mmCIF file of C-alpha atoms in Angstrom:
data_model
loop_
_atom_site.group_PDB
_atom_site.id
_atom_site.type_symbol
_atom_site.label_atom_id
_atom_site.label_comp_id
_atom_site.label_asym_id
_atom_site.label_seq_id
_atom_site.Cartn_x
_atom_site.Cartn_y
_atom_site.Cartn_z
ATOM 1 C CA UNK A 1 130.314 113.649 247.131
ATOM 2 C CA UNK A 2 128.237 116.518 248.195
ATOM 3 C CA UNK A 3 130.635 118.213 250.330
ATOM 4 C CA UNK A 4 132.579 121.360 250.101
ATOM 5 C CA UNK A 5 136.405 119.902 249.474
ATOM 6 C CA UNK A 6 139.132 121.111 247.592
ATOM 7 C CA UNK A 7 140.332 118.402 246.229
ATOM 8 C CA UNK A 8 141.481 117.200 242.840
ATOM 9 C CA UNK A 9 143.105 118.366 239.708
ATOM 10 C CA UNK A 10 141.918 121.474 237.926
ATOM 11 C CA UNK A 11 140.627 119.830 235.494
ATOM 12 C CA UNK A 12 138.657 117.107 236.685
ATOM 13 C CA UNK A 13 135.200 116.858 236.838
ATOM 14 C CA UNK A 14 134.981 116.549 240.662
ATOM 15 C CA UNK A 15 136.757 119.865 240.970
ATOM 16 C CA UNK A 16 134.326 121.553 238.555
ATOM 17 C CA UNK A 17 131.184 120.059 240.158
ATOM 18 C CA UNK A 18 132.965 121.529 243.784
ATOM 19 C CA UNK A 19 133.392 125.356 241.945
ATOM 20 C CA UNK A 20 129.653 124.899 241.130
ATOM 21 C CA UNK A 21 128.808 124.218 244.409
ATOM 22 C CA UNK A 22 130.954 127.015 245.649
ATOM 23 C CA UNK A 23 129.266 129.455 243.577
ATOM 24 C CA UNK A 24 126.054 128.298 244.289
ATOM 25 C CA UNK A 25 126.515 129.463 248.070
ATOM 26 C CA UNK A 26 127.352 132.614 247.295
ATOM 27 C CA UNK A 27 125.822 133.747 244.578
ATOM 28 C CA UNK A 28 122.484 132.260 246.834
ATOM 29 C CA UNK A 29 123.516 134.279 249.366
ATOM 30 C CA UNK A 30 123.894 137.421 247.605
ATOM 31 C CA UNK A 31 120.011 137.313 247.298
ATOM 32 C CA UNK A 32 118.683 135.841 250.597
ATOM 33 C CA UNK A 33 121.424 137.516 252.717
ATOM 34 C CA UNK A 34 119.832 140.741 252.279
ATOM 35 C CA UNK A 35 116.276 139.408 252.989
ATOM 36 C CA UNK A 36 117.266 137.506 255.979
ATOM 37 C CA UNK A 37 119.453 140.671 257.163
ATOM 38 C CA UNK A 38 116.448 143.041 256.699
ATOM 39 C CA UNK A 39 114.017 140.523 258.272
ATOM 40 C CA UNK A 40 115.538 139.895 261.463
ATOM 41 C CA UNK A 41 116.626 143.556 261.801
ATOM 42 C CA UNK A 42 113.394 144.621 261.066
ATOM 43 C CA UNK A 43 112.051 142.498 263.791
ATOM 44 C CA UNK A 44 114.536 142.878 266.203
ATOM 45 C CA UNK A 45 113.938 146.609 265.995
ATOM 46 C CA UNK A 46 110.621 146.975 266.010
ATOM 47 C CA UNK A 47 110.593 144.246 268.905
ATOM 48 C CA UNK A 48 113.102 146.741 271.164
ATOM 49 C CA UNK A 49 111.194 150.429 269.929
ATOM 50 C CA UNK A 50 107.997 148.793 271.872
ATOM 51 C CA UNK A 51 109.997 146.872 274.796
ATOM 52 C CA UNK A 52 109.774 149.228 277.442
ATOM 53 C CA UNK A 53 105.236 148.760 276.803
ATOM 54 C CA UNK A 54 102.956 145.732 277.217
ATOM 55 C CA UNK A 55 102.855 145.625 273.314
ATOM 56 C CA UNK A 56 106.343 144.569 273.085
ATOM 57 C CA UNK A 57 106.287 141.721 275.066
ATOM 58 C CA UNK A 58 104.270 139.828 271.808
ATOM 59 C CA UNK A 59 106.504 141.489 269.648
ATOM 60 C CA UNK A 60 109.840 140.033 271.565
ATOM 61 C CA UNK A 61 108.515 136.054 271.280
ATOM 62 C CA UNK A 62 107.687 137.007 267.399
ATOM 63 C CA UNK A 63 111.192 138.520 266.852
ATOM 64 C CA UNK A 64 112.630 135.559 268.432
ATOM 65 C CA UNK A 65 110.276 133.445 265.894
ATOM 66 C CA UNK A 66 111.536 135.508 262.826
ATOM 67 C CA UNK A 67 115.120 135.126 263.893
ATOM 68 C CA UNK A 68 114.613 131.074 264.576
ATOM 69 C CA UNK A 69 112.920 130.945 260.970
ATOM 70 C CA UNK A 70 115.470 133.041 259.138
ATOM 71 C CA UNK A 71 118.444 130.806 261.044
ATOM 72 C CA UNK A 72 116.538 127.803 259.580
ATOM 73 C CA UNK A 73 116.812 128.442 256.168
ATOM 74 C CA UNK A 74 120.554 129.401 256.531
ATOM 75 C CA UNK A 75 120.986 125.534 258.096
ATOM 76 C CA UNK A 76 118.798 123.319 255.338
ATOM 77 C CA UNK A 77 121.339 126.097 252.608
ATOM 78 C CA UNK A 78 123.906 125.030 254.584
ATOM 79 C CA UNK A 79 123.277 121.345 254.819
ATOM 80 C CA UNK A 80 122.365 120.880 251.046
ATOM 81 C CA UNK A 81 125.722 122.306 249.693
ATOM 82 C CA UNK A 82 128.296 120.602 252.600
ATOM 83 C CA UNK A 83 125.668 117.406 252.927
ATOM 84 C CA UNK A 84 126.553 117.473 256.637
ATOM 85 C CA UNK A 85 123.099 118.640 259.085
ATOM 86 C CA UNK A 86 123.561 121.659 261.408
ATOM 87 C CA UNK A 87 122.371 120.451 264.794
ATOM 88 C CA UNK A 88 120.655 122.620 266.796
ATOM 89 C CA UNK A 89 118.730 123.249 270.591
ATOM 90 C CA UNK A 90 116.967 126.050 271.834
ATOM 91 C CA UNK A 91 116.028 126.594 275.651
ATOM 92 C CA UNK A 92 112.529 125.313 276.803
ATOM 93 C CA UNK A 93 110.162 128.045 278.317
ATOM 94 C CA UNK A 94 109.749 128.228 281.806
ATOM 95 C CA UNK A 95 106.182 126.654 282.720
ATOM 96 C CA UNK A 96 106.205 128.083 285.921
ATOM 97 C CA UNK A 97 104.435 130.965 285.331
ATOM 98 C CA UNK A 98 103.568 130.131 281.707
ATOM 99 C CA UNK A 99 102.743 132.761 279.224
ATOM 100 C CA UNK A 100 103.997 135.199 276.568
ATOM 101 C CA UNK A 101 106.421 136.994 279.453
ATOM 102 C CA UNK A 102 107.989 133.329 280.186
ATOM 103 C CA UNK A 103 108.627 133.100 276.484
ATOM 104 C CA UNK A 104 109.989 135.874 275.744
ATOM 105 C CA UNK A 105 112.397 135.555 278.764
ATOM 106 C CA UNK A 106 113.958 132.193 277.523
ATOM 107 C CA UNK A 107 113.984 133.062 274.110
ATOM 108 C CA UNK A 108 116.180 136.154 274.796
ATOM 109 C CA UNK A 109 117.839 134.583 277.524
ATOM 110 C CA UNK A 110 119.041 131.736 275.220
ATOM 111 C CA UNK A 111 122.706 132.306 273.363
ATOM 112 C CA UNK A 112 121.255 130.395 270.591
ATOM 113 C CA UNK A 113 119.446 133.520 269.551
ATOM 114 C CA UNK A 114 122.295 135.423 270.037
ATOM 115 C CA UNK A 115 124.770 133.547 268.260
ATOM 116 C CA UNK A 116 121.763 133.538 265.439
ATOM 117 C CA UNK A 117 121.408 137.184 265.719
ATOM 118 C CA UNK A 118 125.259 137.668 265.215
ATOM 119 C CA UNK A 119 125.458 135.799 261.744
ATOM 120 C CA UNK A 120 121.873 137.220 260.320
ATOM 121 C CA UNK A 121 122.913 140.903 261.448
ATOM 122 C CA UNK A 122 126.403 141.208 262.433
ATOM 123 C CA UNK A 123 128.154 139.019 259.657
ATOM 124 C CA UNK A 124 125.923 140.260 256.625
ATOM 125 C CA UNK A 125 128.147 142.757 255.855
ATOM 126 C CA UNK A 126 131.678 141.605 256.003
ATOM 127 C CA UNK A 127 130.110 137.889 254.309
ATOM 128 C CA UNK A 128 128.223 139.545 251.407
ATOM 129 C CA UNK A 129 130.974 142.173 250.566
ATOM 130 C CA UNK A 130 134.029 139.656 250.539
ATOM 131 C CA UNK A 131 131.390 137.035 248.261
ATOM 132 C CA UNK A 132 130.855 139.928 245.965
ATOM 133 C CA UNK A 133 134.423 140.866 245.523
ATOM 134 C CA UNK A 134 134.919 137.000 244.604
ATOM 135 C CA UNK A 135 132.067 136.793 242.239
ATOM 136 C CA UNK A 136 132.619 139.774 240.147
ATOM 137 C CA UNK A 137 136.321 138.577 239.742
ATOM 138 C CA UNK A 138 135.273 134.989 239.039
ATOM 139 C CA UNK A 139 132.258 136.432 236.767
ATOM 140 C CA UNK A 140 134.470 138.873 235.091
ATOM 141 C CA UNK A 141 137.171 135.714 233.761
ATOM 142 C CA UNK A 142 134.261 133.697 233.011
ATOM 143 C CA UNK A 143 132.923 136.840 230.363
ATOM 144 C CA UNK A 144 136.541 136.912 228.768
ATOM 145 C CA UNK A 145 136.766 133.341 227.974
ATOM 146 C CA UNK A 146 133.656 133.315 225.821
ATOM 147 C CA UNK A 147 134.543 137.142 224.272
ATOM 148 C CA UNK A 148 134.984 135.644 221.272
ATOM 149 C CA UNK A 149 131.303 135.020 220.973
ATOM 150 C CA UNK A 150 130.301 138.152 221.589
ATOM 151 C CA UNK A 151 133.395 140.754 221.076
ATOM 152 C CA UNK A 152 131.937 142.348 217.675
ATOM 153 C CA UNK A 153 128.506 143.665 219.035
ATOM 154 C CA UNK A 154 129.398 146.184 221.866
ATOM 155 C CA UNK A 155 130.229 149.406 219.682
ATOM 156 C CA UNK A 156 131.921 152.851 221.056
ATOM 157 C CA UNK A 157 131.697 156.509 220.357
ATOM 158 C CA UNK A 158 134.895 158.480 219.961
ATOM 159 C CA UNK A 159 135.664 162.007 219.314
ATOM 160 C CA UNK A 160 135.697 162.868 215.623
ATOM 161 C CA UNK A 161 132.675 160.273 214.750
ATOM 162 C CA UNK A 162 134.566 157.523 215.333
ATOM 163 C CA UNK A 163 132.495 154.233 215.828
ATOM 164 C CA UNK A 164 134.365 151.003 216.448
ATOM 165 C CA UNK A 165 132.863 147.553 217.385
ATOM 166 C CA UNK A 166 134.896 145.832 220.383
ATOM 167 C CA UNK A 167 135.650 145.468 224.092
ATOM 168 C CA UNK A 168 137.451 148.044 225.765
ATOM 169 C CA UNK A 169 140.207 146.190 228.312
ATOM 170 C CA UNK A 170 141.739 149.790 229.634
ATOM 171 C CA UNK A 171 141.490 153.443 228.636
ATOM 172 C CA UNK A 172 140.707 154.471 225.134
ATOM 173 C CA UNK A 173 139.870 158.277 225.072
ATOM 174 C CA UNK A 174 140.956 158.722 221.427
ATOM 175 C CA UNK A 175 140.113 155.514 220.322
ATOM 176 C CA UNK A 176 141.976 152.067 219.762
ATOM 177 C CA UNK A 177 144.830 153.663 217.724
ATOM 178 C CA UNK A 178 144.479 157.265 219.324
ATOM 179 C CA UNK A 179 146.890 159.379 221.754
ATOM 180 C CA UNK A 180 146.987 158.023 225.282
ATOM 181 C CA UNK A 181 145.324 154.878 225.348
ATOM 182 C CA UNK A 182 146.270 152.171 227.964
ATOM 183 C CA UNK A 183 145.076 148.263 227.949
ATOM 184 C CA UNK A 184 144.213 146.640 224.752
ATOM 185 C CA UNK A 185 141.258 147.043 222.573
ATOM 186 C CA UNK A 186 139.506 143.813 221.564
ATOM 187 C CA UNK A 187 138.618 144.344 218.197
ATOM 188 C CA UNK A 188 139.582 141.458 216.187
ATOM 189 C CA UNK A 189 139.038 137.584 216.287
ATOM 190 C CA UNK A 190 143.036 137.194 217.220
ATOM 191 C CA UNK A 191 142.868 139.958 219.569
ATOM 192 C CA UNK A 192 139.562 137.889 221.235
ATOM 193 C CA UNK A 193 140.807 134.430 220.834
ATOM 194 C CA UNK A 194 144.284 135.435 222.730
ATOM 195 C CA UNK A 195 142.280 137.448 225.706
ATOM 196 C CA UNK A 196 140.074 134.588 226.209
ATOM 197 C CA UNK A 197 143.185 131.833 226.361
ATOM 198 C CA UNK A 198 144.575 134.412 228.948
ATOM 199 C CA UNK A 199 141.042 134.466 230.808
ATOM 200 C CA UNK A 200 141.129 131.004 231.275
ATOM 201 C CA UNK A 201 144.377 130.861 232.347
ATOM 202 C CA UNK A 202 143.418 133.077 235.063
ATOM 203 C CA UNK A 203 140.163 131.616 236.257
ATOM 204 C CA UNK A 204 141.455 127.868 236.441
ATOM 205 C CA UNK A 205 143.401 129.043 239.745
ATOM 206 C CA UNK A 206 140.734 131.773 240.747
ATOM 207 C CA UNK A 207 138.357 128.852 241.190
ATOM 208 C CA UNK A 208 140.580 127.814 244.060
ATOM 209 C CA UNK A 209 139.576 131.346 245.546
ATOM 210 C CA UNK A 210 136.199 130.823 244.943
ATOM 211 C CA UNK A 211 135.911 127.337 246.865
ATOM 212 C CA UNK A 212 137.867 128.682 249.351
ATOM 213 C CA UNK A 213 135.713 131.787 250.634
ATOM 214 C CA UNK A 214 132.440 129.825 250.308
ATOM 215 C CA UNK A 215 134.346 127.094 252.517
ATOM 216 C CA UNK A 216 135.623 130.485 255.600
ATOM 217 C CA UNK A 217 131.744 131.721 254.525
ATOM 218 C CA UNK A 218 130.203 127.596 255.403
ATOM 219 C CA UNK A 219 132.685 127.722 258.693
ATOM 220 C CA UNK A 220 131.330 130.968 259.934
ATOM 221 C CA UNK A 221 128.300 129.636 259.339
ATOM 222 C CA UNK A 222 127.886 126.297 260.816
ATOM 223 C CA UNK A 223 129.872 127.729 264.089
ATOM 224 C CA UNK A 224 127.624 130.618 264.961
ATOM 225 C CA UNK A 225 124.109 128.698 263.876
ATOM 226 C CA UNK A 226 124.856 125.236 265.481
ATOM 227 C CA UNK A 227 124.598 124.238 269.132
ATOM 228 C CA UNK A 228 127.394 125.126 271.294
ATOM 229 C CA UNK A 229 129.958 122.395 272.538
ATOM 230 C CA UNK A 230 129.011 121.593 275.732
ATOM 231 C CA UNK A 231 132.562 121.887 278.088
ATOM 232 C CA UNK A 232 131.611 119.307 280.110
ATOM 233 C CA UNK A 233 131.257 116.695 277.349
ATOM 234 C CA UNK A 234 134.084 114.815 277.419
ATOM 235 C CA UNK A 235 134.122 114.359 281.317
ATOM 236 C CA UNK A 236 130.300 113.167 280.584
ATOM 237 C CA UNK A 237 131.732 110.650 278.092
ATOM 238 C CA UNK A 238 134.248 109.254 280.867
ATOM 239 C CA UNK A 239 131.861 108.576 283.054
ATOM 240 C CA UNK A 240 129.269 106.703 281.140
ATOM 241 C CA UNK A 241 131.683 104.569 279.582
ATOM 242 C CA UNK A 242 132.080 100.755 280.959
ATOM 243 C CA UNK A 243 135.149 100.778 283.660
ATOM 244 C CA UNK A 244 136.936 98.011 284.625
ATOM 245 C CA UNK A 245 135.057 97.348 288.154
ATOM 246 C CA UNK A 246 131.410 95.721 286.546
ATOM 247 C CA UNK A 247 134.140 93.041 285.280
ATOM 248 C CA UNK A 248 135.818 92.243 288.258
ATOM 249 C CA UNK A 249 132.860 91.807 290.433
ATOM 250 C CA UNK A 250 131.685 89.374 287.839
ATOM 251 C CA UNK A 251 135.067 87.682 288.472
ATOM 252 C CA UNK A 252 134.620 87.491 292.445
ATOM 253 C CA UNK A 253 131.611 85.730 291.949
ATOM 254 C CA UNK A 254 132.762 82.549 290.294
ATOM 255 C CA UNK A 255 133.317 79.744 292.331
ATOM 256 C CA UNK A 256 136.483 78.580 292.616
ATOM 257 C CA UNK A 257 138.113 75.620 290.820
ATOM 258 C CA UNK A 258 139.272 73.010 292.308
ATOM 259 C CA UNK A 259 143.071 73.085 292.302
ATOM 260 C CA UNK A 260 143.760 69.273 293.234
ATOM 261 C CA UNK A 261 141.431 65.858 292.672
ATOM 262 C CA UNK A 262 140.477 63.642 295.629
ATOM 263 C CA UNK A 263 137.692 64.153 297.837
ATOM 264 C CA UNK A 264 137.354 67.553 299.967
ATOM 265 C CA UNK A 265 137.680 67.847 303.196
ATOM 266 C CA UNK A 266 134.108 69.157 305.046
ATOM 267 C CA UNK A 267 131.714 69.742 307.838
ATOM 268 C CA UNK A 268 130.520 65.863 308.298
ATOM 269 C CA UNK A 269 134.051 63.814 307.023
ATOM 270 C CA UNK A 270 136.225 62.373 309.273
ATOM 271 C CA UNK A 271 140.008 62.916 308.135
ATOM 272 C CA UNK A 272 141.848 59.788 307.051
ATOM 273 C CA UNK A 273 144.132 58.465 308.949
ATOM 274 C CA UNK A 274 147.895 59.587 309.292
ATOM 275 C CA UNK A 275 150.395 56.802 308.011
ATOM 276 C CA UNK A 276 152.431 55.469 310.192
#
Protein backbone atom coordinates (compact mmCIF):
# COMPACT_ATOMS: atom_id res chain seq x y z
CA UNK A 1 0.00 0.00 0.00
CA UNK A 2 1.47 3.16 -1.24
CA UNK A 3 -0.77 5.52 0.37
CA UNK A 4 -0.47 7.96 3.14
CA UNK A 5 -2.68 6.10 6.10
CA UNK A 6 -2.34 5.98 9.61
CA UNK A 7 -3.04 2.88 10.31
CA UNK A 8 -1.64 0.04 12.37
CA UNK A 9 0.22 -0.66 15.51
CA UNK A 10 3.39 1.20 16.36
CA UNK A 11 5.27 -1.35 15.82
CA UNK A 12 4.43 -2.94 12.75
CA UNK A 13 6.13 -2.82 9.73
CA UNK A 14 3.31 -1.13 7.73
CA UNK A 15 3.38 1.74 10.18
CA UNK A 16 7.16 2.15 9.81
CA UNK A 17 7.14 1.91 5.99
CA UNK A 18 4.05 4.88 6.34
CA UNK A 19 6.65 7.20 8.80
CA UNK A 20 9.14 6.68 5.90
CA UNK A 21 6.92 7.82 3.51
CA UNK A 22 5.90 10.69 5.68
CA UNK A 23 9.31 11.86 6.02
CA UNK A 24 10.11 11.47 2.65
CA UNK A 25 7.52 14.35 1.73
CA UNK A 26 8.84 16.60 3.83
CA UNK A 27 12.13 16.31 4.15
CA UNK A 28 11.74 16.43 -0.12
CA UNK A 29 10.08 19.37 0.28
CA UNK A 30 12.39 21.15 2.43
CA UNK A 31 14.72 21.19 -0.68
CA UNK A 32 12.45 21.70 -3.75
CA UNK A 33 10.02 24.00 -1.86
CA UNK A 34 12.47 26.67 -1.91
CA UNK A 35 13.39 26.15 -5.62
CA UNK A 36 9.91 25.95 -6.77
CA UNK A 37 9.04 29.11 -4.43
CA UNK A 38 11.97 31.14 -5.92
CA UNK A 39 11.18 29.95 -9.48
CA UNK A 40 7.74 30.91 -9.86
CA UNK A 41 8.30 34.15 -7.88
CA UNK A 42 11.04 34.93 -9.87
CA UNK A 43 8.96 34.59 -12.91
CA UNK A 44 5.95 35.95 -11.80
CA UNK A 45 7.87 39.09 -10.95
CA UNK A 46 9.84 39.67 -13.59
CA UNK A 47 6.66 38.79 -15.82
CA UNK A 48 4.57 41.89 -13.91
CA UNK A 49 7.96 44.57 -13.71
CA UNK A 50 7.67 44.39 -17.77
CA UNK A 51 3.66 44.07 -18.07
CA UNK A 52 2.74 47.45 -18.64
CA UNK A 53 5.54 47.06 -22.28
CA UNK A 54 5.33 44.84 -25.37
CA UNK A 55 8.22 42.78 -23.75
CA UNK A 56 6.06 41.50 -21.10
CA UNK A 57 3.52 40.06 -22.99
CA UNK A 58 6.31 36.93 -23.84
CA UNK A 59 7.31 37.10 -20.47
CA UNK A 60 3.49 36.57 -19.05
CA UNK A 61 2.90 33.11 -21.35
CA UNK A 62 6.59 32.02 -19.99
CA UNK A 63 5.64 32.78 -16.33
CA UNK A 64 2.53 30.93 -16.83
CA UNK A 65 4.89 28.01 -18.36
CA UNK A 66 7.25 28.13 -15.25
CA UNK A 67 4.33 28.08 -12.89
CA UNK A 68 2.55 24.98 -14.97
CA UNK A 69 6.09 23.17 -14.81
CA UNK A 70 6.84 23.85 -11.17
CA UNK A 71 2.93 22.67 -10.30
CA UNK A 72 3.90 19.49 -12.24
CA UNK A 73 6.52 18.30 -10.27
CA UNK A 74 4.55 19.02 -7.01
CA UNK A 75 1.66 16.46 -8.65
CA UNK A 76 4.05 13.33 -9.97
CA UNK A 77 5.73 14.14 -5.72
CA UNK A 78 2.44 14.03 -4.83
CA UNK A 79 1.19 11.03 -6.69
CA UNK A 80 4.30 8.79 -5.92
CA UNK A 81 3.99 9.08 -2.05
CA UNK A 82 -0.23 8.89 -1.78
CA UNK A 83 -0.25 6.51 -5.18
CA UNK A 84 -3.46 8.38 -6.08
CA UNK A 85 -2.90 10.88 -9.65
CA UNK A 86 -3.70 14.61 -9.29
CA UNK A 87 -6.01 15.38 -12.20
CA UNK A 88 -5.70 18.38 -13.78
CA UNK A 89 -7.19 20.99 -16.87
CA UNK A 90 -6.05 24.16 -17.94
CA UNK A 91 -8.14 26.63 -20.24
CA UNK A 92 -7.55 26.37 -24.09
CA UNK A 93 -6.30 29.66 -25.81
CA UNK A 94 -8.58 31.62 -27.65
CA UNK A 95 -7.89 30.99 -31.55
CA UNK A 96 -9.71 33.84 -32.48
CA UNK A 97 -7.18 36.15 -32.72
CA UNK A 98 -4.35 33.66 -32.10
CA UNK A 99 -1.04 34.73 -30.79
CA UNK A 100 1.16 35.39 -27.75
CA UNK A 101 -1.61 38.21 -26.42
CA UNK A 102 -4.44 35.31 -26.68
CA UNK A 103 -2.15 33.19 -24.57
CA UNK A 104 -1.28 35.10 -22.18
CA UNK A 105 -4.97 36.17 -21.64
CA UNK A 106 -6.21 32.54 -20.92
CA UNK A 107 -3.37 31.56 -19.08
CA UNK A 108 -3.90 34.40 -16.53
CA UNK A 109 -7.44 34.30 -16.90
CA UNK A 110 -7.50 30.60 -15.83
CA UNK A 111 -7.94 29.88 -11.77
CA UNK A 112 -5.83 26.94 -12.37
CA UNK A 113 -2.86 29.23 -12.36
CA UNK A 114 -4.06 30.90 -9.58
CA UNK A 115 -4.84 28.21 -7.36
CA UNK A 116 -1.10 27.00 -8.60
CA UNK A 117 0.30 30.30 -7.80
CA UNK A 118 -1.27 30.17 -4.21
CA UNK A 119 0.46 26.79 -3.12
CA UNK A 120 4.04 27.56 -4.99
CA UNK A 121 4.06 31.22 -3.39
CA UNK A 122 1.52 31.72 -0.83
CA UNK A 123 1.75 28.30 1.12
CA UNK A 124 5.70 28.00 1.04
CA UNK A 125 6.00 29.59 4.07
CA UNK A 126 3.50 28.41 6.55
CA UNK A 127 4.18 24.48 4.76
CA UNK A 128 8.00 24.57 5.04
CA UNK A 129 8.12 26.20 8.58
CA UNK A 130 5.47 23.79 10.28
CA UNK A 131 7.60 20.59 8.23
CA UNK A 132 10.71 21.95 9.78
CA UNK A 133 9.43 22.27 13.25
CA UNK A 134 8.34 18.44 12.78
CA UNK A 135 11.58 17.28 11.40
CA UNK A 136 13.97 18.74 13.79
CA UNK A 137 11.76 17.23 16.64
CA UNK A 138 11.47 13.87 14.88
CA UNK A 139 15.37 14.19 13.88
CA UNK A 140 16.33 15.27 17.28
CA UNK A 141 14.60 11.68 19.06
CA UNK A 142 15.98 9.79 16.30
CA UNK A 143 19.89 11.25 17.43
CA UNK A 144 19.09 10.23 21.17
CA UNK A 145 18.17 6.74 20.51
CA UNK A 146 21.47 5.86 18.88
CA UNK A 147 23.60 8.30 21.59
CA UNK A 148 25.00 5.46 22.80
CA UNK A 149 27.01 5.05 19.67
CA UNK A 150 28.32 8.13 19.61
CA UNK A 151 27.99 9.88 23.28
CA UNK A 152 31.92 9.63 24.12
CA UNK A 153 33.33 11.71 21.11
CA UNK A 154 31.72 15.24 21.43
CA UNK A 155 34.12 16.84 24.18
CA UNK A 156 33.49 20.37 26.12
CA UNK A 157 35.55 23.18 27.48
CA UNK A 158 34.83 24.43 30.97
CA UNK A 159 36.25 27.08 33.08
CA UNK A 160 39.28 25.95 35.04
CA UNK A 161 40.60 23.50 32.05
CA UNK A 162 38.06 21.29 32.44
CA UNK A 163 37.57 18.87 29.40
CA UNK A 164 34.83 16.27 29.59
CA UNK A 165 33.64 13.89 26.77
CA UNK A 166 29.63 13.78 26.54
CA UNK A 167 26.34 15.28 25.38
CA UNK A 168 25.10 18.21 27.00
CA UNK A 169 20.98 17.70 27.52
CA UNK A 170 20.55 21.34 29.41
CA UNK A 171 22.83 24.00 30.88
CA UNK A 172 26.25 23.17 32.13
CA UNK A 173 28.23 26.47 32.74
CA UNK A 174 30.49 24.93 35.42
CA UNK A 175 30.53 21.67 34.14
CA UNK A 176 28.58 18.29 34.78
CA UNK A 177 29.12 18.41 38.59
CA UNK A 178 29.53 22.35 38.79
CA UNK A 179 27.22 25.21 40.42
CA UNK A 180 24.04 25.82 38.47
CA UNK A 181 23.69 23.28 36.00
CA UNK A 182 20.19 22.21 34.71
CA UNK A 183 19.36 18.93 32.42
CA UNK A 184 21.57 15.98 32.59
CA UNK A 185 24.97 15.45 31.24
CA UNK A 186 25.43 12.29 29.16
CA UNK A 187 28.61 11.11 30.10
CA UNK A 188 28.45 7.54 30.83
CA UNK A 189 27.18 4.31 29.04
CA UNK A 190 24.13 4.14 31.81
CA UNK A 191 23.55 7.72 31.54
CA UNK A 192 23.36 7.03 27.36
CA UNK A 193 21.63 3.76 27.42
CA UNK A 194 18.69 5.33 29.79
CA UNK A 195 18.38 8.71 27.47
CA UNK A 196 18.13 6.67 24.46
CA UNK A 197 15.23 4.15 26.05
CA UNK A 198 13.55 7.57 26.91
CA UNK A 199 14.15 8.82 23.17
CA UNK A 200 12.42 6.08 21.87
CA UNK A 201 9.78 6.25 24.04
CA UNK A 202 9.16 9.61 22.77
CA UNK A 203 9.51 9.20 19.05
CA UNK A 204 7.22 5.97 18.78
CA UNK A 205 4.16 8.51 19.32
CA UNK A 206 5.95 11.56 17.57
CA UNK A 207 5.81 9.45 14.42
CA UNK A 208 2.06 9.85 14.64
CA UNK A 209 2.88 13.71 14.33
CA UNK A 210 4.99 13.21 11.62
CA UNK A 211 2.39 11.21 9.35
CA UNK A 212 -0.01 13.47 10.32
CA UNK A 213 1.43 16.95 9.00
CA UNK A 214 2.73 15.35 5.77
CA UNK A 215 -1.01 13.98 5.45
CA UNK A 216 -2.68 18.35 6.27
CA UNK A 217 0.73 19.16 3.95
CA UNK A 218 -0.66 16.18 0.89
CA UNK A 219 -4.41 17.77 1.52
CA UNK A 220 -3.32 21.28 0.93
CA UNK A 221 -1.72 20.07 -1.76
CA UNK A 222 -3.87 17.97 -3.88
CA UNK A 223 -6.83 20.71 -3.22
CA UNK A 224 -5.11 23.80 -4.50
CA UNK A 225 -3.11 21.87 -7.58
CA UNK A 226 -6.05 19.65 -8.84
CA UNK A 227 -8.98 20.66 -11.01
CA UNK A 228 -11.78 22.31 -9.36
CA UNK A 229 -15.17 20.40 -8.71
CA UNK A 230 -17.32 21.40 -11.19
CA UNK A 231 -20.91 22.57 -9.20
CA UNK A 232 -22.87 21.45 -11.75
CA UNK A 233 -21.64 17.84 -11.69
CA UNK A 234 -23.99 16.04 -10.01
CA UNK A 235 -27.06 17.62 -11.87
CA UNK A 236 -24.86 16.51 -15.11
CA UNK A 237 -24.79 12.98 -13.65
CA UNK A 238 -28.77 13.00 -13.27
CA UNK A 239 -29.33 13.70 -16.46
CA UNK A 240 -27.20 11.32 -18.38
CA UNK A 241 -28.21 8.52 -16.40
CA UNK A 242 -30.92 5.90 -17.96
CA UNK A 243 -34.60 7.06 -16.62
CA UNK A 244 -37.37 5.04 -16.49
CA UNK A 245 -39.19 6.40 -19.85
CA UNK A 246 -36.62 4.46 -22.70
CA UNK A 247 -38.23 1.31 -20.77
CA UNK A 248 -41.66 2.00 -20.98
CA UNK A 249 -41.80 2.95 -24.55
CA UNK A 250 -40.18 -0.36 -25.18
CA UNK A 251 -43.17 -1.75 -23.23
CA UNK A 252 -45.93 0.13 -25.43
CA UNK A 253 -44.57 -1.41 -28.30
CA UNK A 254 -45.22 -5.07 -27.67
CA UNK A 255 -48.11 -6.49 -29.06
CA UNK A 256 -50.52 -7.58 -26.95
CA UNK A 257 -51.25 -11.16 -25.79
CA UNK A 258 -53.99 -12.73 -26.37
CA UNK A 259 -56.06 -12.96 -23.19
CA UNK A 260 -58.60 -15.81 -24.31
CA UNK A 261 -58.22 -18.86 -27.14
CA UNK A 262 -60.73 -19.19 -30.00
CA UNK A 263 -60.62 -17.43 -33.12
CA UNK A 264 -60.69 -13.40 -33.21
CA UNK A 265 -63.14 -11.54 -34.28
CA UNK A 266 -62.02 -9.21 -37.63
CA UNK A 267 -62.53 -7.11 -40.67
CA UNK A 268 -63.71 -10.13 -43.17
CA UNK A 269 -65.51 -12.80 -40.36
CA UNK A 270 -68.93 -13.06 -40.04
CA UNK A 271 -69.98 -13.45 -36.21
CA UNK A 272 -71.41 -16.83 -35.25
CA UNK A 273 -74.58 -17.17 -34.65
CA UNK A 274 -76.48 -16.32 -31.30
CA UNK A 275 -78.00 -19.55 -29.59
CA UNK A 276 -81.25 -19.74 -29.32
Amino acid sequence: MNELQLIGHPLRRAWWATTGRALWYLLAYQVMGWLLFSAALTAVTAAAALSITLAGIPLLVAAAGVIHSCAGSERSRLAAVTGVPVEHRYREPDQTPPGLIARARAYWKDTATWREFAYLVGMFLPLVVLGCLVLTVWLTLAAGVTLPLWYWAPFDHFPHGLTVHGVQLGYFPNGPRGPNAVGVYVDTLPKALLTALACLLLMVPFSYVVVLTARAHAAVARGLLRAPEDPLAQAKDLLQRPGPLPSLIGRTDRPASPTHEGPAHGWGQEPTARTR
